[in-house]
Coordinates of N, CA and C in Angstrom, one line a residue:
M1 N 114.9 19.1 -166.5 CA 116.1 19.9 -166.6 C 116.5 20.6 -165.3
I2 N 117.7 20.4 -164.8 CA 118.1 21.0 -163.6 C 118.7 22.4 -163.9
P3 N 118.3 23.5 -163.3 CA 118.8 24.8 -163.5 C 120.4 24.8 -163.4
S4 N 121.0 25.7 -164.1 CA 122.4 25.7 -164.1 C 123.0 26.2 -162.7
E5 N 122.1 27.0 -162.0 CA 122.6 27.5 -160.7 C 122.7 26.4 -159.7
L6 N 121.7 25.5 -159.7 CA 121.7 24.4 -158.8 C 122.7 23.3 -159.2
S7 N 122.8 23.1 -160.5 CA 123.8 22.1 -160.9 C 125.2 22.4 -160.6
S8 N 125.5 23.7 -160.5 CA 126.8 24.2 -160.2 C 127.1 24.0 -158.7
M9 N 126.1 23.8 -157.8 CA 126.3 23.7 -156.4 C 126.6 22.3 -156.0
S10 N 127.5 22.1 -155.1 CA 127.8 20.8 -154.7 C 126.8 20.3 -153.6
S11 N 126.8 19.0 -153.3 CA 125.8 18.5 -152.4 C 126.0 19.1 -151.0
S12 N 127.2 19.4 -150.6 CA 127.5 20.0 -149.2 C 127.0 21.4 -149.2
D13 N 127.1 22.1 -150.3 CA 126.6 23.5 -150.3 C 125.0 23.5 -150.2
R14 N 124.4 22.5 -150.9 CA 122.9 22.5 -150.8 C 122.5 22.1 -149.4
R15 N 123.2 21.2 -148.7 CA 122.9 20.8 -147.4 C 123.0 22.0 -146.4
Q16 N 124.1 22.8 -146.6 CA 124.3 23.9 -145.7 C 123.2 25.0 -146.0
E17 N 122.8 25.1 -147.2 CA 121.7 26.1 -147.5 C 120.4 25.7 -146.9
N18 N 120.1 24.4 -147.0 CA 118.9 23.9 -146.4 C 118.8 24.1 -144.8
M19 N 120.0 23.9 -144.2 CA 120.1 24.1 -142.7 C 119.9 25.6 -142.4
N20 N 120.4 26.4 -143.2 CA 120.2 27.9 -143.0 C 118.8 28.3 -143.1
M21 N 118.1 27.7 -144.1 CA 116.7 28.0 -144.3 C 115.8 27.5 -143.1
R22 N 116.2 26.3 -142.6 CA 115.4 25.8 -141.4 C 115.7 26.7 -140.2
G23 N 116.9 27.2 -140.0 CA 117.2 28.1 -138.9 C 116.4 29.4 -139.0
I24 N 116.2 29.9 -140.3 CA 115.5 31.1 -140.5 C 114.0 30.9 -140.1
L25 N 113.5 29.8 -140.5 CA 112.1 29.5 -140.3 C 111.8 29.3 -138.8
R26 N 112.7 28.7 -138.0 CA 112.5 28.5 -136.6 C 112.8 29.7 -135.8
T27 N 113.4 30.7 -136.3 CA 113.8 31.9 -135.5 C 112.6 32.6 -135.0
G28 N 111.5 32.7 -135.8 CA 110.3 33.4 -135.4 C 109.5 32.7 -134.4
K29 N 109.7 31.4 -134.2 CA 108.9 30.6 -133.2 C 109.6 30.5 -131.9
Q30 N 110.9 30.5 -131.9 CA 111.7 30.3 -130.7 C 111.7 31.5 -129.8
R31 N 111.4 31.3 -128.5 CA 111.4 32.5 -127.6 C 112.2 32.1 -126.4
E32 N 112.7 33.1 -125.7 CA 113.4 32.9 -124.5 C 112.4 32.6 -123.4
P33 N 112.9 31.9 -122.3 CA 112.0 31.5 -121.2 C 111.2 32.7 -120.6
W34 N 111.9 33.9 -120.4 CA 111.3 35.0 -119.9 C 110.2 35.6 -120.8
Q35 N 110.4 35.4 -122.1 CA 109.4 35.9 -123.1 C 108.1 35.0 -123.0
E36 N 108.3 33.7 -122.8 CA 107.1 32.8 -122.6 C 106.3 33.2 -121.4
F37 N 107.0 33.5 -120.3 CA 106.3 33.9 -119.1 C 105.5 35.2 -119.3
D38 N 106.1 36.2 -120.0 CA 105.4 37.4 -120.2 C 104.1 37.2 -121.1
L39 N 104.2 36.2 -122.0 CA 103.0 36.0 -122.8 C 101.9 35.3 -122.0
K40 N 102.1 34.6 -120.9 CA 101.1 33.8 -120.2 C 100.6 34.6 -119.0
K41 N 101.3 35.5 -118.4 CA 100.8 36.1 -117.2 C 99.9 37.3 -117.5
V42 N 99.0 37.6 -116.6 CA 98.0 38.6 -116.7 C 98.2 39.6 -115.5
I43 N 98.3 40.9 -115.8 CA 98.5 41.9 -114.9 C 97.3 42.9 -114.8
F44 N 96.8 43.1 -113.6 CA 95.7 44.0 -113.4 C 96.3 45.3 -112.8
D45 N 96.0 46.4 -113.4 CA 96.5 47.7 -113.0 C 95.6 48.4 -112.0
E46 N 94.4 48.5 -112.3 CA 93.4 49.3 -111.5 C 92.1 48.6 -111.5
V47 N 91.3 49.0 -110.5 CA 89.9 48.4 -110.4 C 88.9 49.5 -110.5
N48 N 87.8 49.3 -111.2 CA 86.8 50.3 -111.3 C 85.7 50.0 -110.3
I49 N 85.3 50.9 -109.5 CA 84.3 50.7 -108.4 C 83.1 51.5 -108.6
R50 N 81.9 50.9 -108.5 CA 80.6 51.5 -108.5 C 79.9 51.3 -107.2
E51 N 79.4 52.3 -106.6 CA 78.7 52.2 -105.3 C 77.2 52.4 -105.5
Y52 N 76.5 51.3 -105.1 CA 75.0 51.3 -105.3 C 74.4 51.5 -103.9
P53 N 73.2 52.2 -103.9 CA 72.6 52.5 -102.6 C 71.8 51.3 -102.2
Q54 N 71.6 51.2 -100.9 CA 70.7 50.1 -100.3 C 69.3 50.7 -100.2
I55 N 68.4 50.0 -100.8 CA 67.0 50.4 -100.8 C 66.1 49.3 -100.2
L56 N 64.8 49.7 -100.0 CA 63.9 48.8 -99.5 C 63.5 47.7 -100.6
G57 N 63.7 46.4 -100.2 CA 63.4 45.4 -101.2 C 62.1 44.7 -101.0
D58 N 61.8 43.7 -101.8 CA 60.6 43.0 -101.8 C 60.8 41.5 -101.8
N59 N 62.0 41.0 -101.5 CA 62.2 39.6 -101.5 C 61.8 39.0 -100.1
P60 N 60.8 38.1 -100.1 CA 60.4 37.6 -98.8 C 61.3 36.6 -98.2
A61 N 62.4 36.2 -98.8 CA 63.3 35.2 -98.3 C 64.2 35.9 -97.2
V62 N 63.6 36.4 -96.2 CA 64.3 37.0 -95.1 C 63.7 36.5 -93.8
S63 N 64.6 36.3 -92.8 CA 64.2 35.6 -91.6 C 63.2 36.4 -90.8
I64 N 63.5 37.7 -90.7 CA 62.5 38.6 -89.9 C 62.9 40.0 -90.3
G65 N 61.8 40.8 -90.3 CA 62.0 42.2 -90.6 C 61.9 42.5 -92.1
A66 N 62.3 43.8 -92.5 CA 62.1 44.2 -93.9 C 63.3 43.8 -94.7
P67 N 63.1 43.4 -96.0 CA 64.2 43.0 -96.9 C 64.9 44.3 -97.4
V68 N 66.2 44.1 -97.7 CA 67.0 45.2 -98.2 C 67.6 44.7 -99.5
T69 N 67.7 45.5 -100.5 CA 68.4 45.2 -101.7 C 69.2 46.4 -102.2
L70 N 69.8 46.2 -103.4 CA 70.6 47.3 -104.0 C 69.8 48.0 -105.1
G71 N 70.0 49.3 -105.2 CA 69.3 50.0 -106.3 C 69.9 49.8 -107.6
W72 N 69.2 50.2 -108.7 CA 69.7 50.0 -110.0 C 70.6 51.0 -110.5
T73 N 70.6 52.2 -109.9 CA 71.4 53.4 -110.3 C 72.5 53.6 -109.3
F74 N 73.8 53.6 -109.8 CA 74.9 53.7 -108.9 C 75.0 55.2 -108.5
Q75 N 75.6 55.5 -107.3 CA 75.8 56.8 -106.8 C 77.2 57.4 -107.1
E76 N 78.2 56.5 -107.0 CA 79.5 57.0 -107.2 C 80.2 56.0 -108.1
E77 N 81.2 56.5 -108.9 CA 82.0 55.6 -109.7 C 83.4 56.2 -109.8
Y78 N 84.4 55.4 -109.5 CA 85.8 55.8 -109.5 C 86.7 54.7 -109.7
S79 N 88.0 55.0 -110.0 CA 89.0 54.0 -110.2 C 90.1 54.1 -109.2
M80 N 90.7 53.0 -108.9 CA 91.7 52.9 -107.8 C 92.8 51.9 -108.2
N81 N 94.0 52.1 -107.8 CA 95.1 51.1 -108.0 C 94.7 49.9 -107.2
I82 N 94.9 48.7 -107.9 CA 94.4 47.5 -107.3 C 95.2 47.1 -106.0
N83 N 96.5 47.4 -106.0 CA 97.2 47.1 -104.8 C 96.8 48.0 -103.6
F84 N 96.5 49.3 -103.9 CA 96.0 50.1 -102.8 C 94.6 49.7 -102.4
Y85 N 93.8 49.2 -103.3 CA 92.5 48.8 -103.0 C 92.5 47.5 -102.1
E86 N 93.4 46.6 -102.4 CA 93.5 45.4 -101.6 C 94.0 45.7 -100.2
Q87 N 94.9 46.7 -100.1 CA 95.4 47.1 -98.8 C 94.3 47.7 -97.9
M88 N 93.4 48.5 -98.6 CA 92.3 49.1 -97.9 C 91.3 48.1 -97.4
R89 N 91.0 47.0 -98.2 CA 90.0 46.1 -97.9 C 90.5 45.0 -96.9
E90 N 91.8 44.9 -96.7 CA 92.3 43.8 -95.9 C 91.6 43.8 -94.5
P91 N 91.5 44.9 -93.8 CA 90.9 44.8 -92.4 C 89.4 44.6 -92.5
M92 N 88.8 44.8 -93.6 CA 87.3 44.7 -93.7 C 86.8 43.4 -94.3
R93 N 87.7 42.5 -94.6 CA 87.3 41.3 -95.2 C 86.6 40.4 -94.2
R94 N 85.5 39.7 -94.7 CA 84.8 38.8 -93.8 C 85.5 37.4 -93.9
E95 N 85.4 36.7 -92.7 CA 86.0 35.4 -92.7 C 85.0 34.3 -93.0
S96 N 83.7 34.6 -93.0 CA 82.7 33.6 -93.3 C 81.5 34.3 -94.0
N97 N 80.7 33.5 -94.6 CA 79.5 34.0 -95.3 C 78.5 34.5 -94.2
R98 N 78.5 34.0 -93.0 CA 77.6 34.4 -92.0 C 77.8 35.9 -91.6
Q99 N 79.0 36.3 -91.8 CA 79.3 37.7 -91.4 C 78.8 38.7 -92.5
L100 N 78.4 38.2 -93.7 CA 77.7 39.0 -94.7 C 76.3 39.3 -94.4
M101 N 75.7 38.5 -93.5 CA 74.3 38.6 -93.1 C 74.0 39.9 -92.3
M102 N 72.9 40.6 -92.5 CA 72.5 41.7 -91.7 C 71.4 41.4 -90.8
S103 N 71.5 41.8 -89.6 CA 70.4 41.5 -88.7 C 69.2 42.5 -89.0
S104 N 68.0 42.2 -88.5 CA 66.9 43.1 -88.7 C 67.1 44.5 -88.2
R105 N 67.8 44.6 -87.1 CA 68.1 45.9 -86.5 C 69.0 46.7 -87.4
Q106 N 70.1 46.0 -88.0 CA 71.0 46.7 -88.9 C 70.2 47.1 -90.2
R107 N 69.3 46.3 -90.7 CA 68.6 46.7 -91.9 C 67.7 47.9 -91.6
I108 N 67.1 48.0 -90.4 CA 66.2 49.1 -90.1 C 67.1 50.4 -90.0
K109 N 68.2 50.3 -89.4 CA 69.1 51.5 -89.3 C 69.5 51.9 -90.7
S110 N 69.9 51.0 -91.5 CA 70.4 51.3 -92.9 C 69.2 52.0 -93.7
L111 N 68.0 51.4 -93.6 CA 66.9 52.0 -94.3 C 66.5 53.4 -93.8
M112 N 66.5 53.6 -92.5 CA 66.2 54.9 -92.0 C 67.3 55.9 -92.4
A113 N 68.5 55.5 -92.4 CA 69.6 56.4 -92.8 C 69.4 56.8 -94.3
A114 N 68.8 55.9 -95.1 CA 68.6 56.1 -96.5 C 67.4 57.0 -96.8
G115 N 66.6 57.3 -95.7 CA 65.5 58.2 -95.8 C 64.1 57.5 -95.8
Y116 N 64.0 56.2 -95.5 CA 62.8 55.6 -95.4 C 62.1 55.8 -94.0
S117 N 60.8 55.9 -94.0 CA 60.1 56.1 -92.7 C 59.8 54.7 -92.1
L118 N 59.4 54.8 -90.8 CA 59.0 53.5 -90.1 C 57.8 52.9 -90.8
D119 N 56.9 53.8 -91.3 CA 55.7 53.3 -92.0 C 56.1 52.5 -93.3
N120 N 57.1 53.0 -94.0 CA 57.5 52.3 -95.2 C 58.1 50.9 -94.8
I121 N 59.0 50.9 -93.8 CA 59.6 49.7 -93.4 C 58.6 48.7 -92.8
G122 N 57.6 49.2 -92.1 CA 56.5 48.3 -91.6 C 55.7 47.7 -92.7
D123 N 55.4 48.5 -93.7 CA 54.6 48.0 -94.8 C 55.4 46.9 -95.6
A124 N 56.7 47.1 -95.8 CA 57.5 46.1 -96.5 C 57.6 44.9 -95.7
T125 N 57.7 45.0 -94.4 CA 57.7 43.8 -93.5 C 56.4 43.0 -93.6
M126 N 55.3 43.7 -93.5 CA 54.0 43.0 -93.6 C 53.8 42.3 -95.0
D127 N 54.3 43.0 -96.0 CA 54.2 42.4 -97.4 C 55.0 41.1 -97.5
A128 N 56.2 41.2 -96.9 CA 57.1 40.0 -96.9 C 56.4 38.8 -96.1
N129 N 55.8 39.2 -95.0 CA 55.2 38.1 -94.1 C 53.9 37.6 -94.9
H130 N 53.2 38.4 -95.6 CA 52.1 38.0 -96.3 C 52.4 37.0 -97.4
I131 N 53.5 37.3 -98.1 CA 54.0 36.4 -99.2 C 54.4 35.0 -98.6
K132 N 55.1 35.1 -97.4 CA 55.5 33.9 -96.7 C 54.3 33.0 -96.4
R133 N 53.2 33.6 -95.9 CA 52.0 32.9 -95.6 C 51.4 32.3 -96.8
Q134 N 51.4 33.0 -97.9 CA 50.9 32.5 -99.2 C 51.7 31.3 -99.6
R135 N 52.9 31.3 -99.5 CA 53.8 30.2 -99.9 C 53.5 29.0 -99.0
M136 N 53.2 29.2 -97.7 CA 52.9 28.1 -96.8 C 51.5 27.5 -97.2
D137 N 50.6 28.4 -97.6 CA 49.3 27.9 -98.1 C 49.4 27.1 -99.3
S138 N 50.3 27.5 -100.2 CA 50.6 26.7 -101.4 C 51.2 25.3 -101.1
F139 N 52.1 25.3 -100.1 CA 52.6 24.0 -99.7 C 51.5 23.1 -99.2
H140 N 50.6 23.6 -98.4 CA 49.6 22.8 -97.8 C 48.6 22.3 -99.0
A141 N 48.3 23.2 -99.9 CA 47.4 22.9 -101.0 C 48.0 21.8 -101.9
A142 N 49.4 21.8 -102.0 CA 50.0 20.8 -102.8 C 50.0 19.4 -102.2
G143 N 49.5 19.3 -101.0 CA 49.4 18.0 -100.3 C 50.3 17.7 -99.2
W144 N 51.2 18.7 -98.9 CA 52.1 18.6 -97.7 C 51.3 19.0 -96.5
T145 N 51.1 18.1 -95.5 CA 50.3 18.5 -94.4 C 51.1 19.2 -93.3
S146 N 52.4 19.2 -93.4 CA 53.2 19.9 -92.4 C 54.5 20.3 -93.1
P147 N 55.1 21.3 -92.5 CA 56.5 21.7 -93.1 C 57.5 20.6 -93.0
L148 N 57.3 19.6 -92.1 CA 58.2 18.5 -92.0 C 58.1 17.6 -93.3
N149 N 56.8 17.4 -93.7 CA 56.6 16.6 -94.9 C 57.2 17.3 -96.1
F150 N 57.0 18.6 -96.2 CA 57.6 19.4 -97.3 C 59.1 19.3 -97.3
L151 N 59.7 19.4 -96.1 CA 61.2 19.3 -96.1 C 61.6 17.9 -96.5
N152 N 60.9 16.9 -96.1 CA 61.3 15.5 -96.5 C 61.2 15.4 -98.0
G153 N 60.1 15.9 -98.6 CA 60.0 15.8 -100.0 C 61.1 16.6 -100.7
A154 N 61.4 17.8 -100.2 CA 62.4 18.6 -100.8 C 63.8 18.0 -100.7
F155 N 64.0 17.3 -99.5 CA 65.3 16.6 -99.4 C 65.4 15.5 -100.4
K156 N 64.3 14.8 -100.6 CA 64.4 13.7 -101.6 C 64.6 14.2 -103.0
T157 N 64.0 15.4 -103.3 CA 64.2 16.0 -104.6 C 65.6 16.4 -104.8
T158 N 66.2 17.1 -103.8 CA 67.5 17.5 -103.8 C 68.5 16.4 -103.9
G159 N 68.2 15.3 -103.2 CA 69.1 14.1 -103.3 C 69.1 13.5 -104.7
S160 N 67.9 13.4 -105.3 CA 67.8 12.9 -106.7 C 68.5 13.8 -107.6
T161 N 68.5 15.1 -107.4 CA 69.2 16.1 -108.3 C 70.7 15.9 -108.2
L162 N 71.2 15.7 -106.9 CA 72.6 15.5 -106.8 C 73.1 14.2 -107.4
K163 N 72.2 13.1 -107.3 CA 72.6 11.9 -107.9 C 72.6 12.0 -109.4
A164 N 71.7 12.8 -110.0 CA 71.7 13.0 -111.4 C 72.9 13.8 -111.9
M165 N 73.3 14.7 -111.0 CA 74.5 15.5 -111.4 C 75.8 14.6 -111.3
D166 N 75.8 13.6 -110.4 CA 76.9 12.7 -110.3 C 77.0 11.9 -111.6
V167 N 75.8 11.5 -112.1 CA 75.8 10.7 -113.4 C 76.2 11.6 -114.5
L168 N 75.8 12.8 -114.5 CA 76.2 13.7 -115.6 C 77.6 14.3 -115.4
S169 N 78.3 14.0 -114.4 CA 79.6 14.5 -114.1 C 79.6 16.0 -114.0
V170 N 78.7 16.5 -113.2 CA 78.7 18.0 -113.0 C 79.7 18.3 -112.0
G171 N 80.3 19.5 -112.1 CA 81.4 19.9 -111.3 C 81.0 20.1 -109.8
D172 N 82.0 20.2 -108.9 CA 81.8 20.3 -107.5 C 81.2 21.7 -107.2
Q173 N 81.6 22.7 -107.9 CA 81.1 24.1 -107.7 C 79.5 24.1 -107.9
T174 N 79.0 23.5 -108.9 CA 77.6 23.5 -109.2 C 76.9 22.7 -108.1
K175 N 77.4 21.6 -107.6 CA 76.8 20.9 -106.5 C 76.8 21.7 -105.2
K176 N 77.8 22.5 -105.0 CA 77.8 23.3 -103.8 C 76.7 24.4 -103.9
L177 N 76.5 24.9 -105.1 CA 75.5 25.9 -105.2 C 74.1 25.3 -105.0
V178 N 73.9 24.1 -105.5 CA 72.6 23.5 -105.3 C 72.3 23.2 -103.8
R179 N 73.4 22.7 -103.1 CA 73.2 22.4 -101.7 C 73.0 23.7 -100.9
R180 N 73.7 24.8 -101.3 CA 73.5 26.1 -100.5 C 72.2 26.6 -100.8
S181 N 71.7 26.6 -102.0 CA 70.3 27.1 -102.3 C 69.3 26.3 -101.6
S182 N 69.4 25.0 -101.5 CA 68.5 24.1 -100.8 C 68.5 24.5 -99.3
K183 N 69.6 24.7 -98.8 CA 69.7 25.0 -97.3 C 69.0 26.3 -97.0
V184 N 69.1 27.3 -97.9 CA 68.4 28.6 -97.7 C 66.9 28.4 -97.8
I185 N 66.4 27.6 -98.7 CA 65.0 27.3 -98.8 C 64.5 26.6 -97.5
F186 N 65.2 25.5 -97.1 CA 64.8 24.8 -95.9 C 64.8 25.6 -94.7
D187 N 65.8 26.5 -94.5 CA 65.8 27.3 -93.3 C 64.7 28.3 -93.4
G188 N 64.4 28.9 -94.6 CA 63.3 29.8 -94.7 C 62.0 29.2 -94.4
V189 N 61.7 28.0 -94.8 CA 60.4 27.3 -94.6 C 60.3 27.0 -93.1
A190 N 61.4 26.5 -92.5 CA 61.4 26.2 -91.1 C 61.1 27.4 -90.2
A191 N 61.7 28.6 -90.7 CA 61.4 29.8 -89.9 C 60.0 30.3 -90.0
I192 N 59.4 30.0 -91.2 CA 58.0 30.4 -91.4 C 57.1 29.6 -90.6
A193 N 57.4 28.3 -90.6 CA 56.5 27.3 -89.9 C 56.6 27.3 -88.4
R194 N 57.7 27.9 -87.9 CA 57.9 27.9 -86.5 C 56.8 28.6 -85.7
P195 N 56.1 28.0 -84.9 CA 54.9 28.7 -84.2 C 55.4 29.8 -83.3
A196 N 54.7 30.9 -83.2 CA 55.0 32.0 -82.4 C 54.8 31.6 -80.9
M197 N 55.7 32.0 -80.1 CA 55.6 31.7 -78.6 C 54.6 32.7 -78.0
K198 N 53.6 32.2 -77.3 CA 52.6 33.0 -76.6 C 53.2 33.5 -75.3
K199 N 52.9 34.7 -75.1 CA 53.4 35.3 -73.8 C 52.4 34.9 -72.7
K200 N 53.0 34.4 -71.6 CA 52.2 34.1 -70.5 C 51.7 35.3 -69.7
S201 N 50.4 35.3 -69.4 CA 49.9 36.4 -68.7 C 50.3 36.3 -67.2
P202 N 50.7 37.4 -66.6 CA 51.2 37.4 -65.2 C 50.1 36.9 -64.3
S203 N 50.3 36.0 -63.5 CA 49.3 35.5 -62.5 C 49.4 36.3 -61.2
T204 N 48.2 36.6 -60.7 CA 48.2 37.3 -59.4 C 48.6 36.5 -58.3
P205 N 49.5 37.0 -57.4 CA 49.9 36.1 -56.3 C 48.8 35.8 -55.3
A206 N 48.9 34.6 -54.8 CA 47.8 34.2 -53.8 C 48.0 34.9 -52.5
C207 N 46.9 35.3 -51.9 CA 46.9 36.1 -50.6 C 47.1 35.1 -49.5

């Protein structure tokens, strides 16, 4: 049985009513172009900054001198407008990763300014050198007769790792991290194995 209300409506009236219903349903989904842009963009208002102190570290992966690391407890915490922060940082930005490295003299100055004595710095330096020697002893005990053999084996391992990552379709960023980590290890081993230069004793001039 067709209801009396629908039977009294003509086909054109029903068609118009259906179009109106579709328009009502689509109204909630349709947006202006500027509204779509507002939904997709992200705006950062301010940046929260924590300042951690530089303390005496224990990582032996340092070329020479005492290692430096960051403490666990922050000293200062504050917020700043991100645009103002970027303007302040602009003249201090480093152009390369090498500029992030600290020389042994800079590390000593920083540690002494933090309140460490020369005895503390010297002890940490000797501890780092002792761990380096232990690592070299482990390399020799593992069957590598020289640092060059170790580097050759490490290069082969790294090459196999990169080939495996190619097979597994690992991203370029991961490969860069592996290469960078390998370079740090190789440089550190080469620095440890480099023999110290002996100072020549001054010879007495012939009469």
